[in-house]
Amino acid sequence: MRSHYCGDLREEHIGQEITLAGWVHRRRDHGGVIFLDLRDREGLTQVVFDPDREESFALADSCRNEFVVEVKGLVRARPEGTTNSDMPTGAIEVLGKELIILNKAETPPFQLDEHQQVGEDVRLRHRYVDLRRPEIQEKLRFRSKVTHQVRAYLEDQGFLDIETPILTRATPEGARDYLVPSRTHEGSFFALPQSPQLFKQLLMVSGFDRYYQIAKCFRDEDLRADRQPEFTQIDIETSFLDEHEVMAITENMIRGLFKDQLNIDLGDFPHMPYSEAMLRFGSDKPDLRIPMELVDVADLVASVDFKVFAGPATDPKGRVAALKVPGGSELTRKQIDEYTKYVSIYGAKGLAWIKVNDLAAGAEGLQSPIVKFLGAEIALQIMERLEAKDGDLVFFGADKANIVNEALGALRIKVGEDLNMLEREWAPLWVVDFPMFEENSDGSMTALHHPFTAPSCSPEELIAQPEGKLSRAYDMVLNGCELGGGSVRIHDQEMQKAVFKVLGISDEEADEKFGFLLNALKFGAPPHAGLAFGLDRLIMLMTGSTSIREVIAFPKTQSAACPMTEAPGEVSAAQLRDLNIKLRKTP
Ligand code: ASP
């Protein structure tokens, strides 16, 4: 039907008779001449209809926004003074000779360039219209280029693309499962995979050696953050490679993507132990673009009269840390109050602060509600440790270590962004040496990564004292976002049993849930390791989008629904009967 895409026309096409097909982006009537801006996925072209071609002129006049048309015409230079250097096709226009209306369109639910005036709900309900917006088209096209490059890179490195089941059993990645009732096995359910984790490990046992898949994962989580119930991973598993080799191959892949798609050189990614990341940044995904760091001051305040500080300073699970904001004394009381409210989201009961007005005046030069409780000497010792200067502001966190880390870690990012402190545009790193387990409030243990991650000690050592043992897991972090994570896996049955034991999973339960994996480990499982990247998040970062919904063609809302298809939806009584399901009326 078409000879050229609208957006591809340039001066070199001047003089050519061409055929375009696309959507009427805008129709303008300029004193007897009709202009149609015609749009397709490559961009816009201006088509002009003169009244001397009566039939096509009348048709052009009858066109409305979003009509689908075919146009035959002549590419010509725009008259002097009417060129538009903001438009890639702005030097030319098409003199329309023939026009066919391929399909009419009702007035769209919103004009593409006025999408911000309607709520996201309206846009998602009419996502097929929303997706016509050039920005979104550009993002999805970019996404396609990235997955293409990922596939090419991995294939080149000997990886095989192998699909794994969607109807399966629970995979423990720490979220709730989406369940699918089985009709043929009454009362039984499939779980949608939270990731292909177990299957990719089994593929290694089968000898495939290098596997990848651009895989859909399903997690029924509370969508407080920017998450989607179904999302996409670049999932990778390898045999006979250790953590360093896996990190090297995948780092190279990400570096290549940034270089080829964005012409950005990420350089070599530094490695940082988890413990250092928590200590310096209060986070296991530190944003290294922000120069501020948390500094421990517990030893200095352990014996002050001020319980708010002394308590956590002497509690083995407590932490007292300071965050120096260079030049922060400019912050107003109101701004500090807002930050206090902000850290309360993370459980902080308050936010102590000291403004450094004039260090030469000693403690007199410190403005703060807490200096009188700390005492002049301690306050000045803290300033010395922080290398504080006049004009700085110091925030404090004193509580259980996890609360201090979360609160000051988040505050560091917030203040860093508010005060434009970002030192560079991109800051990748690997976080390594994670603890194997996390202790729950009831004293039980949870695997920090997942229970198939290899510890860096023997099974006996692990069982003797699981606390503080490290794992062979690694996370790739970019600008404070976890881009991907993985680990060396357990390939030895004894070790896998030891981990289940620490996690309080009985032999029977392990056998019931993961018997197939434990069995597979008996039949010649090679050492293996892998990781998975969050594709949506990667594309979001690379395209500078603010939400992953902008880089997914058909995303769900924050309440995990699709306003367009109205999924999830009710099903008929007959379907429920087939599945032997009876709905309980919720009160
Ligand atoms: N399956 C893990 C996840 O989804 C990634 C991995 O360990 O390879 O986070």
Coordinates of N, CA, C and O in Angstrom, one line a residue, residues 11 23 38 63 77 107 129 134 211 214 225 228 253 272 315 332 350 367 416 464 489 536 549 562:
E11 N 14.8 15.6 2.3 CA 15.0 16.4 1.1 C 15.4 15.6 -0.1 O 15.0 15.9 -1.3
W23 N -2.2 7.8 9.9 CA -3.3 8.4 10.7 C -3.3 9.9 10.5 O -2.2 10.5 10.5
L38 N 0.2 13.8 8.6 CA -0.1 12.4 8.5 C 1.0 11.7 9.4 O 2.2 12.0 9.3
C63 N -11.7 14.9 6.5 CA -11.0 14.0 7.4 C -11.0 14.6 8.8 O -11.0 15.8 9.0
A77 N 9.8 20.7 -1.8 CA 10.4 21.5 -0.8 C 9.3 22.4 -0.2 O 8.4 22.8 -0.9
T107 N -14.3 10.5 17.4 CA -13.5 11.4 18.1 C -12.8 10.6 19.2 O -13.4 10.0 20.0
V129 N -5.0 3.7 21.8 CA -4.9 5.1 21.3 C -3.6 5.7 22.0 O -2.8 6.4 21.4
P134 N 3.9 9.4 20.1 CA 5.3 9.2 19.6 C 6.2 8.8 20.7 O 7.1 7.9 20.5
Y211 N 22.0 -21.0 29.3 CA 20.6 -20.8 29.0 C 20.2 -19.3 29.1 O 20.8 -18.6 30.0
I214 N 13.9 -14.5 27.6 CA 13.3 -13.2 28.0 C 11.9 -13.7 28.6 O 11.0 -14.1 27.8
A225 N 5.2 0.1 45.4 CA 6.2 0.7 44.6 C 5.8 0.6 43.1 O 4.7 0.2 42.8
Q228 N 4.9 -4.3 38.8 CA 3.8 -4.9 38.0 C 3.6 -6.3 38.4 O 4.6 -7.0 38.7
M253 N 27.5 -7.3 28.8 CA 26.3 -7.2 28.1 C 25.6 -5.8 28.3 O 25.2 -5.1 27.4
M272 N 31.2 -3.9 45.6 CA 31.1 -3.5 47.0 C 30.4 -4.5 47.9 O 29.3 -5.0 47.5
D315 N 22.8 -0.8 72.1 CA 22.0 -2.0 71.7 C 22.8 -2.7 70.6 O 23.1 -2.0 69.5
T332 N 15.4 25.4 55.5 CA 14.5 26.1 56.5 C 14.0 25.1 57.5 O 14.0 23.9 57.2
G350 N 11.9 10.3 64.8 CA 12.2 11.7 64.7 C 13.4 11.9 63.8 O 13.9 10.9 63.2
Q367 N 23.8 25.2 65.8 CA 22.4 25.5 66.1 C 21.7 24.2 66.0 O 21.7 23.5 65.0
G416 N 19.7 14.4 48.4 CA 20.7 14.5 47.3 C 19.9 15.0 46.0 O 20.5 15.8 45.2
A464 N 25.8 -25.1 62.0 CA 26.4 -24.8 63.4 C 26.0 -23.3 63.7 O 25.6 -23.0 64.8
R489 N 24.7 -21.3 42.5 CA 23.6 -22.1 43.2 C 24.2 -23.3 43.9 O 25.3 -23.7 43.7
D536 N 12.1 -4.5 32.4 CA 11.2 -3.3 32.4 C 12.0 -2.1 33.0 O 12.0 -1.0 32.6
R549 N 5.5 1.5 33.8 CA 4.3 1.4 33.0 C 4.5 2.1 31.7 O 3.8 1.8 30.7
C562 N -6.5 -4.5 34.7 CA -6.4 -3.9 33.3 C -7.7 -3.2 33.0 O -8.7 -3.9 32.7

